PDB file of C-alpha atoms in Angstrom:
ATOM      1  CA  MET A   1     -65.338 -43.677 -63.180  1.00  0.00           C
ATOM      2  CA  LYS A   2     -65.653 -42.892 -59.473  1.00  0.00           C
ATOM      3  CA  TYR A   3     -66.164 -46.625 -58.945  1.00  0.00           C
ATOM      4  CA  ILE A   4     -62.939 -47.797 -60.585  1.00  0.00           C
ATOM      5  CA  LYS A   5     -60.992 -47.508 -57.315  1.00  0.00           C
ATOM      6  CA  PHE A   6     -63.369 -49.998 -55.699  1.00  0.00           C
ATOM      7  CA  LEU A   7     -62.760 -52.396 -58.564  1.00  0.00           C
ATOM      8  CA  PHE A   8     -59.023 -52.215 -57.903  1.00  0.00           C
ATOM      9  CA  VAL A   9     -59.428 -52.677 -54.148  1.00  0.00           C
ATOM     10  CA  GLY A  10     -61.662 -55.682 -54.892  1.00  0.00           C
ATOM     11  CA  ILE A  11     -59.037 -57.148 -57.221  1.00  0.00           C
ATOM     12  CA  ILE A  12     -56.363 -56.857 -54.509  1.00  0.00           C
ATOM     13  CA  PHE A  13     -58.812 -58.510 -52.091  1.00  0.00           C
ATOM     14  CA  GLY A  14     -59.457 -61.397 -54.509  1.00  0.00           C
ATOM     15  CA  ILE A  15     -55.752 -61.908 -55.125  1.00  0.00           C
ATOM     16  CA  VAL A  16     -54.779 -61.955 -51.449  1.00  0.00           C
ATOM     17  CA  MET A  17     -57.687 -64.278 -50.560  1.00  0.00           C
ATOM     18  CA  THR A  18     -56.503 -66.693 -53.250  1.00  0.00           C
ATOM     19  CA  LYS A  19     -52.746 -66.425 -52.710  1.00  0.00           C
ATOM     20  CA  ALA A  20     -52.953 -66.819 -48.933  1.00  0.00           C
ATOM     21  CA  GLU A  21     -55.328 -69.795 -49.451  1.00  0.00           C
ATOM     22  CA  ILE A  22     -57.990 -68.122 -47.311  1.00  0.00           C
ATOM     23  CA  ILE A  23     -60.535 -69.354 -49.877  1.00  0.00           C
ATOM     24  CA  SER A  24     -59.461 -72.943 -49.276  1.00  0.00           C
ATOM     25  CA  TRP A  25     -62.014 -75.087 -47.436  1.00  0.00           C
ATOM     26  CA  TYR A  26     -59.083 -76.876 -45.780  1.00  0.00           C
ATOM     27  CA  ARG A  27     -57.742 -73.683 -44.196  1.00  0.00           C
ATOM     28  CA  ILE A  28     -61.086 -73.111 -42.453  1.00  0.00           C
ATOM     29  CA  TYR A  29     -61.284 -76.758 -41.388  1.00  0.00           C
ATOM     30  CA  GLU A  30     -57.787 -76.729 -39.859  1.00  0.00           C
ATOM     31  CA  MET A  31     -58.543 -73.445 -38.100  1.00  0.00           C
ATOM     32  CA  PHE A  32     -61.491 -74.998 -36.264  1.00  0.00           C
ATOM     33  CA  LYS A  33     -59.316 -78.049 -35.561  1.00  0.00           C
ATOM     34  CA  PHE A  34     -56.572 -75.801 -34.104  1.00  0.00           C
ATOM     35  CA  GLN A  35     -54.067 -77.571 -36.353  1.00  0.00           C
ATOM     36  CA  SER A  36     -52.463 -74.534 -37.969  1.00  0.00           C
ATOM     37  CA  PHE A  37     -51.660 -70.963 -37.020  1.00  0.00           C
ATOM     38  CA  HIS A  38     -52.287 -69.636 -40.539  1.00  0.00           C
ATOM     39  CA  MET A  39     -55.842 -68.254 -40.257  1.00  0.00           C
ATOM     40  CA  TYR A  40     -55.233 -66.973 -36.716  1.00  0.00           C
ATOM     41  CA  GLY A  41     -52.175 -65.152 -38.030  1.00  0.00           C
ATOM     42  CA  VAL A  42     -54.110 -63.661 -40.961  1.00  0.00           C
ATOM     43  CA  ILE A  43     -57.061 -62.406 -38.897  1.00  0.00           C
ATOM     44  CA  GLY A  44     -54.932 -61.533 -35.855  1.00  0.00           C
ATOM     45  CA  SER A  45     -52.393 -59.419 -37.741  1.00  0.00           C
ATOM     46  CA  ALA A  46     -55.188 -57.696 -39.690  1.00  0.00           C
ATOM     47  CA  VAL A  47     -56.943 -56.829 -36.420  1.00  0.00           C
ATOM     48  CA  VAL A  48     -53.771 -55.589 -34.690  1.00  0.00           C
ATOM     49  CA  LEU A  49     -53.001 -53.263 -37.611  1.00  0.00           C
ATOM     50  CA  GLY A  50     -56.704 -52.473 -37.909  1.00  0.00           C
ATOM     51  CA  THR A  51     -56.772 -51.232 -34.313  1.00  0.00           C
ATOM     52  CA  VAL A  52     -54.037 -48.732 -35.159  1.00  0.00           C
ATOM     53  CA  ILE A  53     -55.899 -47.659 -38.315  1.00  0.00           C
ATOM     54  CA  MET A  54     -59.151 -47.175 -36.373  1.00  0.00           C
ATOM     55  CA  PHE A  55     -57.267 -45.069 -33.811  1.00  0.00           C
ATOM     56  CA  LEU A  56     -55.925 -42.829 -36.592  1.00  0.00           C
ATOM     57  CA  PHE A  57     -59.469 -42.473 -37.980  1.00  0.00           C
ATOM     58  CA  LYS A  58     -60.993 -41.623 -34.595  1.00  0.00           C
ATOM     59  CA  LYS A  59     -58.357 -39.031 -33.748  1.00  0.00           C
ATOM     60  CA  GLY A  60     -58.885 -37.449 -37.146  1.00  0.00           C
ATOM     61  CA  ILE A  61     -55.214 -37.958 -38.037  1.00  0.00           C
ATOM     62  CA  VAL A  62     -56.311 -39.723 -41.223  1.00  0.00           C
ATOM     63  CA  LYS A  63     -59.270 -38.291 -43.115  1.00  0.00           C
ATOM     64  CA  THR A  64     -60.998 -39.424 -46.306  1.00  0.00           C
ATOM     65  CA  PHE A  65     -59.342 -38.581 -49.634  1.00  0.00           C
ATOM     66  CA  ASP A  66     -61.639 -35.550 -49.923  1.00  0.00           C
ATOM     67  CA  GLY A  67     -60.867 -34.308 -46.413  1.00  0.00           C
ATOM     68  CA  ASN A  68     -63.857 -35.547 -44.389  1.00  0.00           C
ATOM     69  CA  GLN A  69     -63.704 -37.102 -40.928  1.00  0.00           C
ATOM     70  CA  ILE A  70     -63.872 -40.898 -41.160  1.00  0.00           C
ATOM     71  CA  LEU A  71     -66.775 -42.250 -39.111  1.00  0.00           C
ATOM     72  CA  VAL A  72     -66.944 -45.981 -38.463  1.00  0.00           C
ATOM     73  CA  ALA A  73     -70.587 -46.861 -37.862  1.00  0.00           C
ATOM     74  CA  PRO A  74     -71.035 -48.749 -34.556  1.00  0.00           C
ATOM     75  CA  LYS A  75     -72.275 -52.328 -34.805  1.00  0.00           C
ATOM     76  CA  LYS A  76     -75.854 -53.119 -33.845  1.00  0.00           C
ATOM     77  CA  LYS A  77     -76.110 -53.939 -30.154  1.00  0.00           C
ATOM     78  CA  GLY A  78     -77.887 -56.988 -28.808  1.00  0.00           C
ATOM     79  CA  PHE A  79     -76.702 -60.210 -27.223  1.00  0.00           C
ATOM     80  CA  ALA A  80     -79.088 -62.678 -28.888  1.00  0.00           C
ATOM     81  CA  ARG A  81     -78.658 -61.427 -32.436  1.00  0.00           C
ATOM     82  CA  ASN A  82     -74.869 -61.473 -32.256  1.00  0.00           C
ATOM     83  CA  LEU A  83     -74.505 -64.806 -30.474  1.00  0.00           C
ATOM     84  CA  LEU A  84     -77.243 -66.746 -32.315  1.00  0.00           C
ATOM     85  CA  GLY A  85     -76.639 -65.128 -35.702  1.00  0.00           C
ATOM     86  CA  GLY A  86     -72.926 -65.646 -35.214  1.00  0.00           C
ATOM     87  CA  THR A  87     -73.418 -69.305 -34.334  1.00  0.00           C
ATOM     88  CA  LEU A  88     -75.524 -69.997 -37.441  1.00  0.00           C
ATOM     89  CA  PHE A  89     -72.927 -68.178 -39.513  1.00  0.00           C
ATOM     90  CA  GLY A  90     -70.153 -70.291 -37.972  1.00  0.00           C
ATOM     91  CA  LEU A  91     -72.027 -73.537 -38.772  1.00  0.00           C
ATOM     92  CA  GLY A  92     -72.282 -72.492 -42.426  1.00  0.00           C
ATOM     93  CA  TRP A  93     -68.755 -71.083 -42.627  1.00  0.00           C
ATOM     94  CA  ALA A  94     -67.266 -74.348 -41.390  1.00  0.00           C
ATOM     95  CA  LEU A  95     -69.508 -76.511 -43.599  1.00  0.00           C
ATOM     96  CA  VAL A  96     -68.765 -74.817 -46.930  1.00  0.00           C
ATOM     97  CA  GLY A  97     -65.442 -73.290 -45.853  1.00  0.00           C
ATOM     98  CA  ALA A  98     -66.334 -69.929 -47.286  1.00  0.00           C
ATOM     99  CA  CYS A  99     -67.627 -66.699 -45.827  1.00  0.00           C
ATOM    100  CA  PRO A 100     -69.248 -64.074 -48.080  1.00  0.00           C
ATOM    101  CA  GLY A 101     -66.002 -62.539 -49.459  1.00  0.00           C
ATOM    102  CA  PRO A 102     -64.259 -65.791 -50.405  1.00  0.00           C
ATOM    103  CA  MET A 103     -67.460 -67.093 -52.048  1.00  0.00           C
ATOM    104  CA  PHE A 104     -67.086 -64.509 -54.793  1.00  0.00           C
ATOM    105  CA  VAL A 105     -63.349 -65.085 -55.091  1.00  0.00           C
ATOM    106  CA  LEU A 106     -64.027 -68.803 -55.608  1.00  0.00           C
ATOM    107  CA  LEU A 107     -66.445 -67.877 -58.356  1.00  0.00           C
ATOM    108  CA  GLY A 108     -63.576 -66.073 -60.088  1.00  0.00           C
ATOM    109  CA  LYS A 109     -61.416 -69.135 -59.538  1.00  0.00           C
ATOM    110  CA  GLY A 110     -63.911 -71.002 -61.697  1.00  0.00           C
ATOM    111  CA  VAL A 111     -65.616 -73.133 -59.050  1.00  0.00           C
ATOM    112  CA  ILE A 112     -69.068 -73.661 -60.553  1.00  0.00           C
ATOM    113  CA  SER A 113     -70.590 -75.293 -57.469  1.00  0.00           C
ATOM    114  CA  ILE A 114     -69.988 -72.154 -55.388  1.00  0.00           C
ATOM    115  CA  LEU A 115     -72.904 -70.611 -57.313  1.00  0.00           C
ATOM    116  CA  VAL A 116     -75.202 -72.842 -55.268  1.00  0.00           C
ATOM    117  CA  VAL A 117     -73.597 -71.472 -52.078  1.00  0.00           C
ATOM    118  CA  VAL A 118     -73.962 -67.863 -53.258  1.00  0.00           C
ATOM    119  CA  PHE A 119     -77.594 -68.545 -54.128  1.00  0.00           C
ATOM    120  CA  GLY A 120     -78.090 -70.121 -50.707  1.00  0.00           C
ATOM    121  CA  ALA A 121     -76.471 -67.151 -48.966  1.00  0.00           C
ATOM    122  CA  THR A 122     -78.722 -64.723 -50.836  1.00  0.00           C
ATOM    123  CA  LEU A 123     -81.721 -66.874 -49.928  1.00  0.00           C
ATOM    124  CA  GLY A 124     -80.498 -66.834 -46.314  1.00  0.00           C
ATOM    125  CA  ALA A 125     -80.350 -63.021 -46.321  1.00  0.00           C
ATOM    126  CA  PHE A 126     -83.857 -62.966 -47.800  1.00  0.00           C
ATOM    127  CA  LEU A 127     -85.171 -65.336 -45.127  1.00  0.00           C
ATOM    128  CA  TYR A 128     -83.629 -63.126 -42.439  1.00  0.00           C
ATOM    129  CA  GLY A 129     -85.439 -60.114 -43.885  1.00  0.00           C
ATOM    130  CA  ALA A 130     -88.675 -62.099 -44.014  1.00  0.00           C
ATOM    131  CA  PHE A 131     -88.518 -63.399 -40.432  1.00  0.00           C
ATOM    132  CA  LYS A 132     -86.630 -60.537 -38.832  1.00  0.00           C
ATOM    133  CA  ASN A 133     -89.544 -59.387 -36.686  1.00  0.00           C
ATOM    134  CA  LYS A 134     -90.017 -62.846 -35.184  1.00  0.00           C
ATOM    135  CA  LEU A 135     -86.384 -63.248 -34.113  1.00  0.00           C
ATOM    136  CA  PRO A 136     -84.774 -62.118 -30.838  1.00  0.00           C
ATOM    137  CA  HIS A 137     -82.244 -59.314 -31.271  1.00  0.00           C
TER     138      HIS A 137
ATOM    139  CA  MET B   1     -41.742 -63.551 -59.250  1.00  0.00           C
ATOM    140  CA  GLU B   2     -41.027 -66.668 -57.203  1.00  0.00           C
ATOM    141  CA  PHE B   3     -42.319 -64.909 -54.089  1.00  0.00           C
ATOM    142  CA  ILE B   4     -45.591 -63.994 -55.845  1.00  0.00           C
ATOM    143  CA  THR B   5     -46.344 -67.461 -57.228  1.00  0.00           C
ATOM    144  CA  GLN B   6     -45.682 -69.209 -53.905  1.00  0.00           C
ATOM    145  CA  PRO B   7     -48.548 -69.298 -51.380  1.00  0.00           C
ATOM    146  CA  TRP B   8     -48.456 -66.087 -49.307  1.00  0.00           C
ATOM    147  CA  PRO B   9     -47.816 -66.377 -45.554  1.00  0.00           C
ATOM    148  CA  TRP B  10     -50.179 -64.937 -42.941  1.00  0.00           C
ATOM    149  CA  TYR B  11     -47.900 -61.983 -42.177  1.00  0.00           C
ATOM    150  CA  VAL B  12     -48.279 -60.824 -45.769  1.00  0.00           C
ATOM    151  CA  ALA B  13     -52.019 -61.487 -46.051  1.00  0.00           C
ATOM    152  CA  GLY B  14     -53.114 -59.968 -42.717  1.00  0.00           C
ATOM    153  CA  PRO B  15     -51.501 -56.554 -43.293  1.00  0.00           C
ATOM    154  CA  ILE B  16     -52.854 -56.424 -46.871  1.00  0.00           C
ATOM    155  CA  ILE B  17     -56.372 -57.094 -45.552  1.00  0.00           C
ATOM    156  CA  ALA B  18     -55.911 -54.261 -43.024  1.00  0.00           C
ATOM    157  CA  PHE B  19     -54.738 -52.047 -45.897  1.00  0.00           C
ATOM    158  CA  ILE B  20     -57.859 -52.967 -47.923  1.00  0.00           C
ATOM    159  CA  MET B  21     -60.000 -51.928 -44.965  1.00  0.00           C
ATOM    160  CA  PHE B  22     -58.015 -48.694 -44.727  1.00  0.00           C
ATOM    161  CA  LEU B  23     -58.555 -47.914 -48.421  1.00  0.00           C
ATOM    162  CA  LEU B  24     -62.307 -48.521 -48.290  1.00  0.00           C
ATOM    163  CA  TYR B  25     -62.718 -46.054 -45.400  1.00  0.00           C
ATOM    164  CA  TYR B  26     -60.257 -43.628 -46.977  1.00  0.00           C
ATOM    165  CA  PHE B  27     -62.488 -43.679 -50.062  1.00  0.00           C
ATOM    166  CA  GLY B  28     -65.440 -42.772 -47.844  1.00  0.00           C
ATOM    167  CA  GLU B  29     -67.083 -46.211 -47.625  1.00  0.00           C
ATOM    168  CA  ARG B  30     -66.709 -49.233 -45.320  1.00  0.00           C
ATOM    169  CA  PHE B  31     -65.558 -52.864 -45.274  1.00  0.00           C
ATOM    170  CA  GLY B  32     -68.360 -55.428 -45.141  1.00  0.00           C
ATOM    171  CA  VAL B  33     -69.155 -58.031 -47.772  1.00  0.00           C
ATOM    172  CA  SER B  34     -72.297 -59.736 -46.480  1.00  0.00           C
ATOM    173  CA  SER B  35     -74.486 -56.636 -46.883  1.00  0.00           C
ATOM    174  CA  ASN B  36     -74.199 -57.242 -50.645  1.00  0.00           C
ATOM    175  CA  LEU B  37     -76.455 -60.265 -50.153  1.00  0.00           C
ATOM    176  CA  GLU B  38     -79.238 -57.903 -49.065  1.00  0.00           C
ATOM    177  CA  THR B  39     -78.524 -55.707 -52.061  1.00  0.00           C
ATOM    178  CA  PHE B  40     -78.998 -58.788 -54.299  1.00  0.00           C
ATOM    179  CA  CYS B  41     -82.384 -59.375 -52.652  1.00  0.00           C
ATOM    180  CA  THR B  42     -83.406 -55.769 -53.297  1.00  0.00           C
ATOM    181  CA  ILE B  43     -82.274 -55.902 -56.935  1.00  0.00           C
ATOM    182  CA  GLY B  44     -84.177 -59.180 -57.295  1.00  0.00           C
ATOM    183  CA  GLY B  45     -87.380 -57.418 -56.224  1.00  0.00           C
ATOM    184  CA  ALA B  46     -87.629 -58.520 -52.570  1.00  0.00           C
ATOM    185  CA  GLY B  47     -88.722 -54.985 -51.634  1.00  0.00           C
ATOM    186  CA  LYS B  48     -92.102 -55.692 -53.232  1.00  0.00           C
ATOM    187  CA  PHE B  49     -92.903 -58.202 -50.478  1.00  0.00           C
ATOM    188  CA  ILE B  50     -90.765 -57.130 -47.553  1.00  0.00           C
ATOM    189  CA  ASP B  51     -90.195 -53.561 -46.417  1.00  0.00           C
ATOM    190  CA  TYR B  52     -86.772 -54.470 -45.022  1.00  0.00           C
ATOM    191  CA  PHE B  53     -85.492 -54.711 -48.602  1.00  0.00           C
ATOM    192  CA  LYS B  54     -87.060 -51.435 -49.742  1.00  0.00           C
ATOM    193  CA  ILE B  55     -83.803 -49.550 -49.975  1.00  0.00           C
ATOM    194  CA  ASP B  56     -82.111 -47.460 -52.604  1.00  0.00           C
ATOM    195  CA  TRP B  57     -79.623 -50.127 -53.659  1.00  0.00           C
ATOM    196  CA  LYS B  58     -77.738 -47.729 -55.923  1.00  0.00           C
ATOM    197  CA  LYS B  59     -75.972 -46.268 -52.878  1.00  0.00           C
ATOM    198  CA  ASN B  60     -74.341 -49.703 -52.475  1.00  0.00           C
ATOM    199  CA  THR B  61     -73.053 -49.823 -56.042  1.00  0.00           C
ATOM    200  CA  TRP B  62     -69.462 -49.299 -54.846  1.00  0.00           C
ATOM    201  CA  ASN B  63     -69.727 -52.540 -52.816  1.00  0.00           C
ATOM    202  CA  LEU B  64     -71.053 -54.491 -55.807  1.00  0.00           C
ATOM    203  CA  ILE B  65     -68.098 -53.184 -57.799  1.00  0.00           C
ATOM    204  CA  PHE B  66     -65.813 -54.336 -54.957  1.00  0.00           C
ATOM    205  CA  VAL B  67     -67.350 -57.820 -55.264  1.00  0.00           C
ATOM    206  CA  LEU B  68     -66.830 -57.756 -59.022  1.00  0.00           C
ATOM    207  CA  GLY B  69     -63.185 -56.907 -58.338  1.00  0.00           C
ATOM    208  CA  ALA B  70     -62.945 -59.826 -55.887  1.00  0.00           C
ATOM    209  CA  ILE B  71     -64.181 -62.177 -58.629  1.00  0.00           C
ATOM    210  CA  LEU B  72     -61.618 -60.773 -61.065  1.00  0.00           C
ATOM    211  CA  GLY B  73     -58.896 -61.009 -58.408  1.00  0.00           C
ATOM    212  CA  GLY B  74     -59.696 -64.705 -57.900  1.00  0.00           C
ATOM    213  CA  PHE B  75     -59.405 -65.257 -61.648  1.00  0.00           C
ATOM    214  CA  ILE B  76     -56.149 -63.311 -61.984  1.00  0.00           C
ATOM    215  CA  ALA B  77     -54.482 -65.000 -58.999  1.00  0.00           C
ATOM    216  CA  THR B  78     -55.507 -68.469 -60.146  1.00  0.00           C
ATOM    217  CA  HIS B  79     -54.486 -68.127 -63.781  1.00  0.00           C
ATOM    218  CA  TRP B  80     -51.474 -65.856 -63.687  1.00  0.00           C
ATOM    219  CA  LEU B  81     -50.054 -65.678 -60.180  1.00  0.00           C
ATOM    220  CA  SER B  82     -49.999 -69.287 -59.001  1.00  0.00           C
ATOM    221  CA  SER B  83     -47.622 -72.136 -59.748  1.00  0.00           C
ATOM    222  CA  SER B  84     -49.431 -74.835 -57.780  1.00  0.00           C
ATOM    223  CA  GLU B  85     -52.870 -75.796 -56.519  1.00  0.00           C
ATOM    224  CA  ILE B  86     -51.517 -77.790 -53.588  1.00  0.00           C
ATOM    225  CA  VAL B  87     -52.423 -76.623 -50.093  1.00  0.00           C
ATOM    226  CA  ASP B  88     -49.646 -77.656 -47.727  1.00  0.00           C
ATOM    227  CA  LEU B  89     -51.525 -79.108 -44.755  1.00  0.00           C
ATOM    228  CA  ASN B  90     -50.508 -80.478 -41.392  1.00  0.00           C
ATOM    229  CA  PRO B  91     -50.243 -84.309 -41.859  1.00  0.00           C
ATOM    230  CA  GLN B  92     -52.582 -84.656 -38.882  1.00  0.00           C
ATOM    231  CA  THR B  93     -55.229 -82.640 -40.761  1.00  0.00           C
ATOM    232  CA  VAL B  94     -54.900 -84.892 -43.828  1.00  0.00           C
ATOM    233  CA  GLN B  95     -55.217 -87.973 -41.617  1.00  0.00           C
ATOM    234  CA  ASP B  96     -58.230 -86.599 -39.717  1.00  0.00           C
ATOM    235  CA  LEU B  97     -59.994 -85.794 -42.989  1.00  0.00           C
ATOM    236  CA  ALA B  98     -59.260 -89.227 -44.454  1.00  0.00           C
ATOM    237  CA  ALA B  99     -60.798 -90.743 -41.322  1.00  0.00           C
ATOM    238  CA  ILE B 100     -64.109 -88.932 -41.907  1.00  0.00           C
ATOM    239  CA  GLY B 101     -64.177 -89.709 -45.645  1.00  0.00           C
ATOM    240  CA  VAL B 102     -62.500 -86.689 -47.273  1.00  0.00           C
ATOM    241  CA  LYS B 103     -59.754 -88.091 -49.516  1.00  0.00           C
ATOM    242  CA  ASN B 104     -56.631 -86.414 -50.938  1.00  0.00           C
ATOM    243  CA  ALA B 105     -56.880 -83.429 -48.611  1.00  0.00           C
ATOM    244  CA  GLY B 106     -54.708 -80.555 -49.821  1.00  0.00           C
ATOM    245  CA  ASP B 107     -54.264 -81.761 -53.425  1.00  0.00           C
ATOM    246  CA  SER B 108     -56.280 -78.723 -54.478  1.00  0.00           C
ATOM    247  CA  TYR B 109     -57.986 -75.797 -52.745  1.00  0.00           C
ATOM    248  CA  LEU B 110     -61.295 -77.577 -52.248  1.00  0.00           C
ATOM    249  CA  PRO B 111     -62.440 -81.135 -51.466  1.00  0.00           C
ATOM    250  CA  ASP B 112     -64.137 -82.889 -54.412  1.00  0.00           C
ATOM    251  CA  GLU B 113     -66.519 -84.496 -51.924  1.00  0.00           C
ATOM    252  CA  ILE B 114     -68.237 -81.111 -51.550  1.00  0.00           C
ATOM    253  CA  PHE B 115     -67.360 -78.985 -54.565  1.00  0.00           C
ATOM    254  CA  SER B 116     -67.024 -81.247 -57.626  1.00  0.00           C
ATOM    255  CA  VAL B 117     -69.751 -80.934 -60.245  1.00  0.00           C
ATOM    256  CA  ASP B 118     -70.765 -84.527 -59.496  1.00  0.00           C
ATOM    257  CA  ALA B 119     -71.203 -83.671 -55.816  1.00  0.00           C
ATOM    258  CA  MET B 120     -73.188 -80.555 -56.712  1.00  0.00           C
ATOM    259  CA  LEU B 121     -75.546 -82.601 -58.884  1.00  0.00           C
ATOM    260  CA  SER B 122     -76.175 -85.205 -56.197  1.00  0.00           C
ATOM    261  CA  PHE B 123     -79.052 -84.676 -53.786  1.00  0.00           C
ATOM    262  CA  LYS B 124     -76.875 -84.748 -50.674  1.00  0.00           C
ATOM    263  CA  GLY B 125     -74.164 -82.588 -52.220  1.00  0.00           C
ATOM    264  CA  PHE B 126     -76.618 -79.954 -53.389  1.00  0.00           C
ATOM    265  CA  LEU B 127     -78.206 -79.891 -49.950  1.00  0.00           C
ATOM    266  CA  ILE B 128     -74.803 -79.352 -48.273  1.00  0.00           C
ATOM    267  CA  LEU B 129     -73.956 -76.424 -50.573  1.00  0.00           C
ATOM    268  CA  ILE B 130     -77.314 -74.691 -50.323  1.00  0.00           C
ATOM    269  CA  LEU B 131     -77.717 -75.264 -46.585  1.00  0.00           C
ATOM    270  CA  GLY B 132     -74.196 -73.956 -45.932  1.00  0.00           C
ATOM    271  CA  GLY B 133     -75.002 -70.890 -47.987  1.00  0.00           C
ATOM    272  CA  VAL B 134     -78.326 -70.264 -46.222  1.00  0.00           C
ATOM    273  CA  LEU B 135     -76.658 -70.532 -42.792  1.00  0.00           C
ATOM    274  CA  VAL B 136     -73.932 -68.086 -43.821  1.00  0.00           C
ATOM    275  CA  GLY B 137     -76.360 -65.557 -45.326  1.00  0.00           C
ATOM    276  CA  PHE B 138     -79.013 -65.808 -42.603  1.00  0.00           C
ATOM    277  CA  GLY B 139     -76.470 -65.839 -39.784  1.00  0.00           C
ATOM    278  CA  ALA B 140     -74.441 -62.933 -41.144  1.00  0.00           C
ATOM    279  CA  ARG B 141     -77.468 -60.677 -41.537  1.00  0.00           C
ATOM    280  CA  TRP B 142     -78.898 -61.624 -38.147  1.00  0.00           C
ATOM    281  CA  ALA B 143     -75.548 -60.920 -36.490  1.00  0.00           C
ATOM    282  CA  GLY B 144     -75.168 -57.774 -38.587  1.00  0.00           C
ATOM    283  CA  GLY B 145     -71.898 -58.759 -40.221  1.00  0.00           C
ATOM    284  CA  CYS B 146     -69.548 -61.514 -41.335  1.00  0.00           C
ATOM    285  CA  THR B 147     -65.812 -62.070 -41.098  1.00  0.00           C
ATOM    286  CA  SER B 148     -65.029 -58.708 -42.682  1.00  0.00           C
ATOM    287  CA  GLY B 149     -67.555 -56.547 -40.829  1.00  0.00           C
ATOM    288  CA  HIS B 150     -67.290 -58.227 -37.412  1.00  0.00           C
ATOM    289  CA  ALA B 151     -63.972 -60.089 -37.153  1.00  0.00           C
ATOM    290  CA  ILE B 152     -61.846 -57.494 -38.953  1.00  0.00           C
ATOM    291  CA  VAL B 153     -63.605 -54.108 -38.660  1.00  0.00           C
ATOM    292  CA  GLY B 154     -65.583 -54.698 -35.467  1.00  0.00           C
ATOM    293  CA  LEU B 155     -62.732 -56.215 -33.469  1.00  0.00           C
ATOM    294  CA  SER B 156     -60.351 -53.503 -34.727  1.00  0.00           C
ATOM    295  CA  ASN B 157     -62.861 -50.944 -33.516  1.00  0.00           C
ATOM    296  CA  LEU B 158     -63.096 -52.733 -30.118  1.00  0.00           C
ATOM    297  CA  GLU B 159     -66.810 -53.398 -30.517  1.00  0.00           C
ATOM    298  CA  LEU B 160     -68.474 -55.674 -27.956  1.00  0.00           C
ATOM    299  CA  PRO B 161     -71.180 -56.855 -30.430  1.00  0.00           C
ATOM    300  CA  SER B 162     -68.403 -58.024 -32.758  1.00  0.00           C
ATOM    301  CA  LEU B 163     -66.631 -59.928 -29.993  1.00  0.00           C
ATOM    302  CA  ILE B 164     -69.921 -61.698 -29.174  1.00  0.00           C
ATOM    303  CA  SER B 165     -70.437 -62.459 -32.874  1.00  0.00           C
ATOM    304  CA  VAL B 166     -66.936 -63.853 -33.322  1.00  0.00           C
ATOM    305  CA  ILE B 167     -67.464 -66.062 -30.258  1.00  0.00           C
ATOM    306  CA  GLY B 168     -70.660 -67.204 -32.022  1.00  0.00           C
ATOM    307  CA  PHE B 169     -68.700 -67.891 -35.242  1.00  0.00           C
ATOM    308  CA  PHE B 170     -66.452 -70.187 -33.211  1.00  0.00           C
ATOM    309  CA  ILE B 171     -69.263 -71.931 -31.345  1.00  0.00           C
ATOM    310  CA  GLY B 172     -70.920 -72.717 -34.694  1.00  0.00           C
ATOM    311  CA  GLY B 173     -67.665 -73.623 -36.435  1.00  0.00           C
ATOM    312  CA  LEU B 174     -66.511 -75.944 -33.673  1.00  0.00           C
ATOM    313  CA  ILE B 175     -69.901 -77.715 -33.514  1.00  0.00           C
ATOM    314  CA  MET B 176     -69.810 -78.221 -37.298  1.00  0.00           C
ATOM    315  CA  ILE B 177     -66.217 -79.463 -37.548  1.00  0.00           C
ATOM    316  CA  TRP B 178     -66.084 -81.619 -34.411  1.00  0.00           C
ATOM    317  CA  LEU B 179     -69.653 -82.945 -34.156  1.00  0.00           C
ATOM    318  CA  ILE B 180     -71.582 -82.664 -37.439  1.00  0.00           C
ATOM    319  CA  LEU B 181     -69.046 -82.976 -40.273  1.00  0.00           C
ATOM    320  CA  PRO B 182     -67.837 -86.450 -39.155  1.00  0.00           C
ATOM    321  CA  LEU B 183     -71.410 -87.707 -39.665  1.00  0.00           C
ATOM    322  CA  ILE B 184     -71.868 -86.284 -43.173  1.00  0.00           C
ATOM    323  CA  PHE B 185     -69.563 -88.320 -45.447  1.00  0.00           C
TER     324      PHE B 185
END
């Protein structure tokens, strides 16, 4: 039962991704074409509010539901991993118009072909694990 | 109800996404979807060959449940909370897409040229879907995060690695949309 809250948060996530058309391939295309403000508005407003939320976490003004300090793990440092990994991610994101969250939402929408993308993404994660030691980080 | 069934504007979606991030941390976890892909690998037995996947995946159960919720949310929104499938695009976008061979842009959420069952079953179509997926999965794990972990959480937390990653997302996205995609169809 302790997991039920995550199911509800996931449902809200799936609904907002669908209703704001963030799962639409076209919305990603137009973003990279700079032909609409929509995606910039979505990510930008989330980040602006997110900055305030992170501040509240860091200052300890907001704690977890059971009273613990909220610690946001720092991201892994490294120029090559972030730039090169990010670039490969961007190539894929623009091609299939879906990043990892929206992929699953599209599955719920009933898009059968997205299963191939999810399989590919899992294979991609596996290949990263397999070749990790040979890559610059 | 009218407001719900219409497409939601960015100033509704962005704050809700921030609230989702807030809830996940408030519940003692974090916001990051792409790490689930590694969990899939571990569940599938990848730890037998590669130490990187030798993790106790059960500690990530909450995130798998989140993904299950996302699938359900997609179903609920599509079947009960939407009155139309049309994506209202800039006429310039529709024209640009027609010029590179993507017809009827905006008539539904996704272009048939990539996502129809016929496309999936063609050699080229299958290759597009699987290659796109591999790039997303490989790239996200190499960079240590995707749109949720880097663009939302990382930027909110003023992380330099996330800024570099998001710049990477754009370098890759712009190369795909402006240089590669026009050659595909």
